[in-house]
Coordinates of C-alpha atoms and ligand atoms in Angstrom, one line a residue:
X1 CA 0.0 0.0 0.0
X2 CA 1.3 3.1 -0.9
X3 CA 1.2 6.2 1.2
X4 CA -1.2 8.9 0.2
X5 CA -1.1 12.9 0.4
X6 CA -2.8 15.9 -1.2
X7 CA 0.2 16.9 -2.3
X8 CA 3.8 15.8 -2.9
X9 CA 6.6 18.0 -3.3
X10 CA 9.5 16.8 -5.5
X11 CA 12.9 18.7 -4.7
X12 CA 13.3 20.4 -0.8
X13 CA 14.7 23.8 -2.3
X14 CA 13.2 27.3 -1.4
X15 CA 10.7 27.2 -3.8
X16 CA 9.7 23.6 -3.0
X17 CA 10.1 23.5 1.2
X18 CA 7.9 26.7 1.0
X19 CA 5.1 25.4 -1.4
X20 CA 5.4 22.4 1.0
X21 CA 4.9 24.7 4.5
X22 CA 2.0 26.9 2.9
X23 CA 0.3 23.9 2.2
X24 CA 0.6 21.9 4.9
X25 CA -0.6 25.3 6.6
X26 CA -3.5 25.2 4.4
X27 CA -4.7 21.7 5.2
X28 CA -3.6 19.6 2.7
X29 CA -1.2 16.4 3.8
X30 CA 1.9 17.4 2.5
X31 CA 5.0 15.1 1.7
X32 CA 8.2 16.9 0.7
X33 CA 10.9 14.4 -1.8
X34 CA 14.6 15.2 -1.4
X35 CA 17.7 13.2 -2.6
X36 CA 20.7 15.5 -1.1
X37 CA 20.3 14.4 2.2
X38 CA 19.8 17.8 4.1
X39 CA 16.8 20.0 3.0
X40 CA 17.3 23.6 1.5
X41 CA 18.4 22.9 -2.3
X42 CA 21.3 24.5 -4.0
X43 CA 20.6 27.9 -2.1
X44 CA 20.8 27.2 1.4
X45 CA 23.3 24.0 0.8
X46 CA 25.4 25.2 -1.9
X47 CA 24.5 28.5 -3.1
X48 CA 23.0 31.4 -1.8
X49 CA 23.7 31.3 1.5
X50 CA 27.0 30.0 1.9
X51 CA 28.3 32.0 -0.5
X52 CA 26.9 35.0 2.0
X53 CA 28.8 33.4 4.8
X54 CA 32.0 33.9 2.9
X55 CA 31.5 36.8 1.3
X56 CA 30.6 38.1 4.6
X57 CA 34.1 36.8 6.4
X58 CA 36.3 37.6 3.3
X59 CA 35.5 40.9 3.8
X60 CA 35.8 41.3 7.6
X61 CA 39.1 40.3 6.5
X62 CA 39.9 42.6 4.1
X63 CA 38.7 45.5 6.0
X64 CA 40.7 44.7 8.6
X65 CA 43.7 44.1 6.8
X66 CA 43.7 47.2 4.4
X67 CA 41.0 49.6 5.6
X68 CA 40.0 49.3 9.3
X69 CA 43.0 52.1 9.6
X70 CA 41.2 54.8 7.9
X71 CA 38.8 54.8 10.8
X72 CA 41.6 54.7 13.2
X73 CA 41.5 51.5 14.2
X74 CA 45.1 49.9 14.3
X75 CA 44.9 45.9 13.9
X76 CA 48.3 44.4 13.9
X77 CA 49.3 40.6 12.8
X78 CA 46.1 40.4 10.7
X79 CA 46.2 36.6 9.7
X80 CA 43.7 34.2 7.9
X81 CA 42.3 31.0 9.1
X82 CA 40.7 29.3 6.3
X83 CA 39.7 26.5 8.4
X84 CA 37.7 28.4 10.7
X85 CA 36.2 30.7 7.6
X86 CA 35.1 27.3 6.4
X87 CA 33.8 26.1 9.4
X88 CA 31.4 29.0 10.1
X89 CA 29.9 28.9 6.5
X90 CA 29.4 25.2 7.0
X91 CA 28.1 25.8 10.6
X92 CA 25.6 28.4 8.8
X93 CA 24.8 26.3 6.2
X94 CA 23.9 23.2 8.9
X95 CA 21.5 25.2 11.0
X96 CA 20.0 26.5 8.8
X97 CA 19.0 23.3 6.6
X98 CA 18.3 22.0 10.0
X99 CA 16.0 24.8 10.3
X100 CA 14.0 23.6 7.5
X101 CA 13.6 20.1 8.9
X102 CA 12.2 21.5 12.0
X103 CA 9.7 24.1 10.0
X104 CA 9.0 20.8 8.3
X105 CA 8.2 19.3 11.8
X106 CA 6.5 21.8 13.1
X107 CA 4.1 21.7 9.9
X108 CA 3.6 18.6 9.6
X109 CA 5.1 18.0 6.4
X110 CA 6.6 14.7 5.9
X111 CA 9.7 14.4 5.3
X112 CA 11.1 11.8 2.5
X113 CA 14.4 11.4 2.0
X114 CA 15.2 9.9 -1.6
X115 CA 14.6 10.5 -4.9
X116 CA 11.5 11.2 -6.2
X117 CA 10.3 9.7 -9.8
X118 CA 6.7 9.9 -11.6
X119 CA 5.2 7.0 -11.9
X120 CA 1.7 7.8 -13.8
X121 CA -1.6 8.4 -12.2
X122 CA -1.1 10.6 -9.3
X123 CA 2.1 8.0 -7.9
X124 CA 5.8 8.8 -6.9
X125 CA 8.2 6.5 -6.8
X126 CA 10.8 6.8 -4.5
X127 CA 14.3 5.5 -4.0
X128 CA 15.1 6.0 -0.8
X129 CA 18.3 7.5 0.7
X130 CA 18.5 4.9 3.3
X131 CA 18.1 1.8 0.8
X132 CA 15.2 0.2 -0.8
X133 CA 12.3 2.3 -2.6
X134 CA 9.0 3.4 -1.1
X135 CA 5.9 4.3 -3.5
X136 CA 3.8 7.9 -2.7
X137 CA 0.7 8.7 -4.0
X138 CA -1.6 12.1 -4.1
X139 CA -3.8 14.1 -5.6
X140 CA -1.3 17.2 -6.7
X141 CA 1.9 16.7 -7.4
X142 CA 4.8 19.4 -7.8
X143 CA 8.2 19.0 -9.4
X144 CA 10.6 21.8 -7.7
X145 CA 13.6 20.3 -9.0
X146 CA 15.8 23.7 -9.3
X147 CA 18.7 23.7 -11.6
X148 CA 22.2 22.7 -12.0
X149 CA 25.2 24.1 -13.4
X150 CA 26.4 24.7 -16.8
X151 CA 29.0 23.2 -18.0
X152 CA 31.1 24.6 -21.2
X153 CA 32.3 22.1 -23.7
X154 CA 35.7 20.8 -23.2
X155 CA 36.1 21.7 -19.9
X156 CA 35.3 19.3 -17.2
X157 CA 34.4 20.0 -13.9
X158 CA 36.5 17.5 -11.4
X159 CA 36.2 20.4 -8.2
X160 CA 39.5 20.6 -7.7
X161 CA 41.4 22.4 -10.3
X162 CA 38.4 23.2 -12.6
X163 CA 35.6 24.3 -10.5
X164 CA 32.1 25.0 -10.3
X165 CA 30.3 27.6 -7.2
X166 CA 30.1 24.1 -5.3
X167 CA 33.9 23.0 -5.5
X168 CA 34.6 27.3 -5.3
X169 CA 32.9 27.6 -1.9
X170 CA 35.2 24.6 -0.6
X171 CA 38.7 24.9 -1.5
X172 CA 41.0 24.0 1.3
X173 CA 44.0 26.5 0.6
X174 CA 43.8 29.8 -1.3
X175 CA 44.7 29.8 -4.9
X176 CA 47.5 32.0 -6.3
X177 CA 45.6 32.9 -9.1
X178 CA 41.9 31.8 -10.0
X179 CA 40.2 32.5 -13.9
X180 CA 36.5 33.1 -13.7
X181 CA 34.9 32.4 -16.6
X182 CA 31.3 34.4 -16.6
X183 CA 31.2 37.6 -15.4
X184 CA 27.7 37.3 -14.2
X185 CA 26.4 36.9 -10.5
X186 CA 28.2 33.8 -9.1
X187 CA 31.6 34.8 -10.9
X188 CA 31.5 38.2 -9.3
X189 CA 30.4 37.1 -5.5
X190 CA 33.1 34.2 -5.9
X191 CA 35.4 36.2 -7.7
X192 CA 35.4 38.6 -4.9
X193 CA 35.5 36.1 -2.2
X194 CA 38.8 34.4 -3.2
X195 CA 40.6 37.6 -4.5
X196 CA 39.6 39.5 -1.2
X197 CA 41.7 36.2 0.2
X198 CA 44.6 36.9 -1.8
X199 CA 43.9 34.9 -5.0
X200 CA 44.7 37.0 -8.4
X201 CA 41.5 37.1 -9.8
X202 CA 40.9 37.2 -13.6
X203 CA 37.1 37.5 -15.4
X204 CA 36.6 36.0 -18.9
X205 CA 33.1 37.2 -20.2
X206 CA 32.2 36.6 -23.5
X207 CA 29.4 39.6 -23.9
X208 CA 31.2 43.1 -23.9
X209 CA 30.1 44.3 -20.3
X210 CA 29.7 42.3 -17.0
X211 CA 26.1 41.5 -15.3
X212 CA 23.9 41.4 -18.3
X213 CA 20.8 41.5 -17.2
X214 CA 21.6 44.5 -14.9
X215 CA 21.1 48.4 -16.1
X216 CA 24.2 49.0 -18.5
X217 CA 25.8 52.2 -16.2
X218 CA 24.9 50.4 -13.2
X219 CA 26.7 47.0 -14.1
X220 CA 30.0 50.1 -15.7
X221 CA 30.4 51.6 -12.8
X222 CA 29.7 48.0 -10.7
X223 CA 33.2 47.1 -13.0
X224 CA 34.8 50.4 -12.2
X225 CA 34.9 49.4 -8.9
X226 CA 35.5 45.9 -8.6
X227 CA 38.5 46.6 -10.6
X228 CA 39.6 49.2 -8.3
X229 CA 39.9 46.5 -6.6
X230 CA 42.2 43.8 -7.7
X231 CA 39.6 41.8 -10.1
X232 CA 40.9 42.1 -13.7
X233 CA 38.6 42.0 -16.6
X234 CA 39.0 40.2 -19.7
X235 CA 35.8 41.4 -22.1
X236 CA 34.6 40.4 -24.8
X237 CA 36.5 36.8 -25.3
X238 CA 35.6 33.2 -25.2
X239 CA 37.3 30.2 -23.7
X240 CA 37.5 27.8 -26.5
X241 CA 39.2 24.8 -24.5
X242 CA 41.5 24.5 -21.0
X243 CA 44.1 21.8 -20.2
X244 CA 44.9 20.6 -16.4
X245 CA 48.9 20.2 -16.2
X246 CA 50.8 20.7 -13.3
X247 CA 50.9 24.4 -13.1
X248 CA 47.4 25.0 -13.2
X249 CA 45.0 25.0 -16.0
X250 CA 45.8 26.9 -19.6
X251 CA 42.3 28.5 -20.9
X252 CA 42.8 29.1 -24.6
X253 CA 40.2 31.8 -25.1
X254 CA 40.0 34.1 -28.4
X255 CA 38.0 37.4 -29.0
X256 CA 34.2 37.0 -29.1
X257 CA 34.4 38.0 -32.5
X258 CA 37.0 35.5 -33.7
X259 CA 41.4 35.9 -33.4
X260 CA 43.3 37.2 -31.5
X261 CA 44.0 34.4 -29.0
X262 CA 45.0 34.4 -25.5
X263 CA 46.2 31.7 -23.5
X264 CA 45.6 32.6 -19.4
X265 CA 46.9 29.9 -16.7
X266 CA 45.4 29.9 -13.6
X267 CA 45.7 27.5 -10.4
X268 CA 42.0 27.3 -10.3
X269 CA 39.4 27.6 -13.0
X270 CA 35.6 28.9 -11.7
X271 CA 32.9 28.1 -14.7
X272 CA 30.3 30.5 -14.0
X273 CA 27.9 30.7 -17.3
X274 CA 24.5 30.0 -15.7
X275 CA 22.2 27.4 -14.7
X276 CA 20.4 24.9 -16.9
X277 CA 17.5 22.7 -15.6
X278 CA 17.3 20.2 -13.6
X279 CA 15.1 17.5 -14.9
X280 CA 17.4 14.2 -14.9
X281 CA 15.6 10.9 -13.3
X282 CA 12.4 12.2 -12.9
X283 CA 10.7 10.4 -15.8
X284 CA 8.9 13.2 -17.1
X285 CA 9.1 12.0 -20.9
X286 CA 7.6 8.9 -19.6
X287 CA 4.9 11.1 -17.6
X288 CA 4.3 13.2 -20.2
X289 CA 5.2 16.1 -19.2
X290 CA 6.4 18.5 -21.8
X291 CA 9.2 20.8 -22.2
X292 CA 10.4 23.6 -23.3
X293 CA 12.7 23.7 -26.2
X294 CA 15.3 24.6 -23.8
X295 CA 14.3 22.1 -21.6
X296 CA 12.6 23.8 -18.8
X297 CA 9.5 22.3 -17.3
X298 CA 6.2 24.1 -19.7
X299 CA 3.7 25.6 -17.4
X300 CA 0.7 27.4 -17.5
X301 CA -0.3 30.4 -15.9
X302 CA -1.0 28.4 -12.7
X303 CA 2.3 26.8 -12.7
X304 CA 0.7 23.7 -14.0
X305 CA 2.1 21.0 -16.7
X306 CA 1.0 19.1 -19.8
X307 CA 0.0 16.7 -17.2
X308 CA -3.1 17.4 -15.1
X309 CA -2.4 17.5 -11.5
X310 CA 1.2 17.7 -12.2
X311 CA 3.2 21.3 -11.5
X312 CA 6.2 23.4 -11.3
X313 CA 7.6 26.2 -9.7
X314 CA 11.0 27.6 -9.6
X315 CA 14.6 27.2 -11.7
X316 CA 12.9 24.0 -13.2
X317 CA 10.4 26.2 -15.1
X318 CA 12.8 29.1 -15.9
X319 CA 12.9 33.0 -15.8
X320 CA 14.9 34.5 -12.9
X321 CA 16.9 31.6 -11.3
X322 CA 16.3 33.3 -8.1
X323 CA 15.3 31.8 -4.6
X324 CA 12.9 34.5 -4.0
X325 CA 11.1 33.9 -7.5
X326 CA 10.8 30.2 -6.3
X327 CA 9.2 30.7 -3.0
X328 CA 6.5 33.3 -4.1
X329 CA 5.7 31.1 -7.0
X330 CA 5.6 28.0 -4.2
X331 CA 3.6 30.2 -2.2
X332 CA 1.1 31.2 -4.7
X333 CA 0.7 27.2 -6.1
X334 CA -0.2 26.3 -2.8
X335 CA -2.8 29.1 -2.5
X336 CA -4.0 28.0 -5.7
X337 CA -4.3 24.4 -5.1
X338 CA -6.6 26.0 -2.1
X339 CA -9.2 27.6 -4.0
X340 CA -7.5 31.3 -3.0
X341 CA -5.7 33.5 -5.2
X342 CA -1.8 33.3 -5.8
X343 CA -0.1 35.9 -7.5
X344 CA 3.7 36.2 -8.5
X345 CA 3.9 40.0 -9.6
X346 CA 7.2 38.9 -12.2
X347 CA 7.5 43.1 -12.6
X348 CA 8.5 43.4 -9.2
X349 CA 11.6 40.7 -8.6
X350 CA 14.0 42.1 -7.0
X351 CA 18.4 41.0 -8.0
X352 CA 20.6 41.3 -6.0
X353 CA 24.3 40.8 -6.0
X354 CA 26.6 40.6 -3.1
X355 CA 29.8 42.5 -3.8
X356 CA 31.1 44.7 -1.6
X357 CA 29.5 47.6 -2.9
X358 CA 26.7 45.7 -3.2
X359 CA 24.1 45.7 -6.7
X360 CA 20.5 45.7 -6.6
X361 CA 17.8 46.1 -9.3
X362 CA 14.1 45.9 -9.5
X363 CA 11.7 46.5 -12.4
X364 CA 13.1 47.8 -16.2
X365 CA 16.2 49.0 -16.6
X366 CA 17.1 51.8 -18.9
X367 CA 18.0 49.4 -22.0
X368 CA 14.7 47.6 -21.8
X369 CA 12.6 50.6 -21.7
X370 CA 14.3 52.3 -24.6
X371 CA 13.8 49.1 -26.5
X372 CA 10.0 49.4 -25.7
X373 CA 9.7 52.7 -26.7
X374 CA 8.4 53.5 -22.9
X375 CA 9.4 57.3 -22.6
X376 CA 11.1 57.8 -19.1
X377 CA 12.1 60.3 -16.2
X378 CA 15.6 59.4 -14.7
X379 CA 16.3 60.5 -11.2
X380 CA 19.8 59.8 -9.9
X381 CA 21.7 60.5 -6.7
X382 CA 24.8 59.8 -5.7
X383 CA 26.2 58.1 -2.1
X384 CA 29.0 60.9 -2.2
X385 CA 25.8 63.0 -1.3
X386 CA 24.7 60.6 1.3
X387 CA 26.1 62.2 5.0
X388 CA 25.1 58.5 6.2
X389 CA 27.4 56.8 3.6
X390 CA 30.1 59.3 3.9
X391 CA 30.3 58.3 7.8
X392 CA 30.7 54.7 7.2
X393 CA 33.4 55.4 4.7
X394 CA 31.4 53.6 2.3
X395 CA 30.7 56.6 -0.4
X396 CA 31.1 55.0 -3.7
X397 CA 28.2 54.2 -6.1
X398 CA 24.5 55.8 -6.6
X399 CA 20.8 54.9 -7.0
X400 CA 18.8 55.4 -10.1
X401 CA 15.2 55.5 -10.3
X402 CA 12.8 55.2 -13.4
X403 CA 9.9 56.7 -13.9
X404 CA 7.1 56.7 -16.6
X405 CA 7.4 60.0 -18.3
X406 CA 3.6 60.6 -18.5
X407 CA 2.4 59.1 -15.1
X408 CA 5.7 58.9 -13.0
X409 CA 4.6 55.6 -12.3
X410 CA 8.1 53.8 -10.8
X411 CA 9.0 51.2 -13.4
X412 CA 12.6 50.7 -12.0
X413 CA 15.1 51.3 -9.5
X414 CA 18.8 50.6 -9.9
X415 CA 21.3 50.7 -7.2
X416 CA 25.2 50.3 -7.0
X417 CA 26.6 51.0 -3.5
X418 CA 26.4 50.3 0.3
X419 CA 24.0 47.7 1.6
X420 CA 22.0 48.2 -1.7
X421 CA 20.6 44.4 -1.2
X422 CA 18.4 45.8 2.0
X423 CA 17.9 49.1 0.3
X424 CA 16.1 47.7 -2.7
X425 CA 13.5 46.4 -0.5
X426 CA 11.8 49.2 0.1
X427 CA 11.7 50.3 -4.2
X428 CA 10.0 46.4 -4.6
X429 CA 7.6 47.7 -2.2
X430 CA 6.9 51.0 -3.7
X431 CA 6.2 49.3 -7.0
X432 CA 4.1 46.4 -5.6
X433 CA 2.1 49.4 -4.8
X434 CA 2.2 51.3 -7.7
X435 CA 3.8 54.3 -6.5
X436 CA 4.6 57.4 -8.0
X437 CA 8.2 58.6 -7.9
X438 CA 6.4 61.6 -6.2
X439 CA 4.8 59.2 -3.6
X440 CA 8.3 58.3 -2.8
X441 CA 10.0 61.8 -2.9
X442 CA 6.9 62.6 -0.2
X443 CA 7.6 59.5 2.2
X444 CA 9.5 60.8 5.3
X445 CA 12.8 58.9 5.3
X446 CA 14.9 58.9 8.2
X447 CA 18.2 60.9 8.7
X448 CA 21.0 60.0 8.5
X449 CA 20.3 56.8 6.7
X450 CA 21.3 55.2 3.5
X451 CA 17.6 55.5 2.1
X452 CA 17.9 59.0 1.8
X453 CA 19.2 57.9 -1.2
X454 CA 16.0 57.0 -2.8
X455 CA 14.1 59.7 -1.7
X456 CA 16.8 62.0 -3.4
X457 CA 17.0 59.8 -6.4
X458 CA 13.3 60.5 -6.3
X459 CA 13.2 64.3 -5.3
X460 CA 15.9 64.5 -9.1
X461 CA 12.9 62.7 -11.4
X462 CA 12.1 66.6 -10.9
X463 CA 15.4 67.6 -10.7
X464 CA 14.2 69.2 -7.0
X465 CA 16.8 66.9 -5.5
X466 CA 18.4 68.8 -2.6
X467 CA 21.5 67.5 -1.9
X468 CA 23.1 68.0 -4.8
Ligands
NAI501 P1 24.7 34.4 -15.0 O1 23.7 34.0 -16.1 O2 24.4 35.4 -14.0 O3 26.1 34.8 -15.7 C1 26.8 34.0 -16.7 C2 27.7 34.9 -17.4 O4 28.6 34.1 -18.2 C3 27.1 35.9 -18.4 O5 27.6 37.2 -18.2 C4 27.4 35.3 -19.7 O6 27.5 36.3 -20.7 C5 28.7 34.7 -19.5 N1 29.1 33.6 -20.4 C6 28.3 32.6 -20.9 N2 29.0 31.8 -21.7 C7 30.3 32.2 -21.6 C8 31.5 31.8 -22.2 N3 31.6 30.7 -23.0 N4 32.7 32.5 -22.0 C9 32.6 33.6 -21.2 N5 31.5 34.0 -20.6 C10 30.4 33.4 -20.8 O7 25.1 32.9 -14.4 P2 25.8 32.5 -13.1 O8 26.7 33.6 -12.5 O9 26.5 31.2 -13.3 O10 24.6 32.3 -12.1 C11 23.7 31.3 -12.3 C12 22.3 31.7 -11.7 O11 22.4 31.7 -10.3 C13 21.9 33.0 -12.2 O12 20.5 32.9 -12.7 C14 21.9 33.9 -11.0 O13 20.9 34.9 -11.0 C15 21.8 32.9 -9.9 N6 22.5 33.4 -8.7 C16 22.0 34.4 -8.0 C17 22.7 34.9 -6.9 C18 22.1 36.1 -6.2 O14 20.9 36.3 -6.3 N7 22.9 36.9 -5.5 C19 24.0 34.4 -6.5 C20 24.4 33.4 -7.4 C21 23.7 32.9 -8.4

């Protein structure tokens, strides 16, 4: 006899866990699927927030080491202990899977640790971590599988020498020199991490700028900076193959555009060109459930699949390959499944990216807006302007806010600079509620604070900023 639920979730990441929570908060009998052994998915295991717990230590150590003295703050015999960095990102990482597992208790979700296959007609089969398989049946069924990394052809991954973010948030000694290839999100938190702990950092991106999806002067001056700091650039080149010998790895890369080659050897190769899907073993051909011709999961507008009864929600189903994407669209399948109304508002996503000064975007950036004929106000202000930023010493960047020409509706807010991960929040907000740049240049912000920021950025839509 196999057991039965309303719902089973296939994959224990952010966006599954959470669909899992809601719904076991909304009554249904939830069972939650997960191979790795330790619930969270890529993010809280080997993503998101480990990378955080490093970044976060790398540059305690840094500022100790080279700018703690500009405050007047004298710290002598500065010294790394990579053993101990490791240990508190794998002590953040194991409370806070174990976290998840408790939520799970206190829920009632149940917990099933293997991995999860369709079996037809509403059935899961499961092979089961701890030997032997177990078949699951219910009514709903939701695949929230994630995504795994790219690989580029000819280079193979073995997590030593040629790494992906999983093998680049463990190394055991700190590389002379590291090659990044991908100058997106992962190559510039990593990046940052291991040249922050001496490593000499270079960036291979194929595309002619770093951060492509990020507003074009945000993600130039997001360059200027990080170069300031150490991290060399290579633009506008390909790696066309690598070979491991014993002085590192040689990346034979050429222009984008063909010639000019360029070998670069490294200790340590990162790959960092996206995600892809993560639909191996689930027997979703066998299912019928169909894909995308890039091989994401198809849904409809309810996050449901070919299949009746059969959904997904997250990476698996592409768009932004972001944790927060996952959970709301979790959150709002559960609601679904309960007769209420889930809502993903896709305009208002926020990105972040944790380099020290931080990057944060929400809604259309410049680019997009010009290529959709959308005329626009630009309101932009500076954290040299900032008296809280200037205090912390932390000065450099600026926030830029969009707004619809006619109805100064916000349509997107761009930040480089301090803490610019926290400040986005309250843009998100503003444009969940369909604010006016006006309705933020008239919110009261307090002083000194880093949010001044977006009030000025909104006072210059006007050009009635006042700081500068
Ligand atoms: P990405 O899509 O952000 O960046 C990949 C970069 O690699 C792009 O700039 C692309 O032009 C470049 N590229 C592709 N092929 C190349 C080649 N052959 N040679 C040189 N450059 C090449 O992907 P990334 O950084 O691997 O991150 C994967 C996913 O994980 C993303 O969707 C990202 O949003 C997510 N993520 C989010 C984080 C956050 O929210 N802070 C942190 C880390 C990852």
């Amino acid at each position: 006899m196999s057991q039965s639920f309303d719902l089973i979730v296939i994959g224990g990441g952010p966006g599954g866990y959470v669909a899992a929570i809601r719904a076991a908060q909304l009554g249904f009998k939830t069972a939650c699927v997960e191979k790795r052994g330790t619930l969270g998915g890529t993010c809280l295991n080997v993503g998101c927030i480990p990378s955080k717990a490093l970044l976060t230590a790398s540059h305690h150590y840094e500022s100790a080491g080279h700018d703690l003295a500009r405050f007047g703050v004298k710290v002598d015999g500065v010294g790394l202990d990579l053993a101990a960095m490791m240990g508190h990102k794998d002590k953040v990482v194991s409370d806070n899977t174990k976290g998840i597992e408790f939520l799970f208790k206190k829920n009632k979700v149940t917990y099933v640790a293997g991995a999860g296959r369709l079996a037809g007609g509403g059935l899961v089969d499961v092979s089961l971590n701890a030997g032997g398989t177990e078949q699951l049946s219910a009514k709903h069924i939701l695949i929230a599988t994630g995504s795994d990394v790219l690989g580029l052809p000819g280079l193979e991954i073995d997590e030593k020498k040629i790494l992906s973010s999983t093998g680049a948030l463990a190394l055991p000694n700190v590389p002379k020199s590291l090659a990044v290839i991908g100058a997106g999100v992962i190559g510039l938190e990593l990046g940052s991490v291991w040249r922050r702990l001496g490593a000499e950092v270079t960036v291979v991106e194929y595309l002619d700028r770093i951060l492509p999806p990020f507003d074009a002067e945000v993600a130039k001056q997001a360059q200027r900076l990080l170069a300031k700091q150490g991290l060399n650039f290579k633009l506008s080149r390909k790696v066309t193959a690598a070979k491991s010998g014993k002085a590192g790895v040689t990346l034979t890369t050429e222009a984008a555009a063909g010639g000019s080659p360029e070998d670069i050897l490294a200790e340590c190769v990162l790959v960092a060109v996206g995600r892809k899907p993560y639909v191996d073993g689930l027997g979703l051909d066998k299912a019928g459930v169909e894909l995308t011709p890039k091989g994401f999961v198809k849904v409809d507008g309810h996050f449901q699949s070919s299949v009746p009864g059969v959904y997904a929600i997250g990476d698996v189903i592409g768009g932004a390959m972001l944790a927060h994407k996952a959970e709301d669209e979790g959150m709002a399948l559960a609601e679904h499944l309960a007769g209420k109304p889930g809502h993903v508002n896709y305009d208002a996503i926020p990105s972040v990216v944790y380099t020290w000064p931080e990057i944060a975007c929400v809604g259309r950036n410049e680019e997009e807006l010009k290529a959709a004929g959308i005329a626009y106000k630009t309101g932009k202000f500076p954290f040299t302007a900032n008296g809280r930023a200037r205090a912390m010493g932390e000065s450099d960047g600026f926030v830029k806010l969009l707004a619809d020409a006619r109805t100064d509706r916000v349509l997107g807010v761009h930040i480089v600079g301090p803490h610019a991960g926290d400040l986005i929040a309250e843009a998100v907000l503003a444009m969940e509620f369909a604010a006016s740049s006006e309705d933020i240049a008239r919110t009261c912000h307090a002083h000194p604070a880093l949010g001044e920021a977006l009030k000025e950025a909104a006072l210059a839509v006007d050009g009635r900023a006042v700081h500068i």
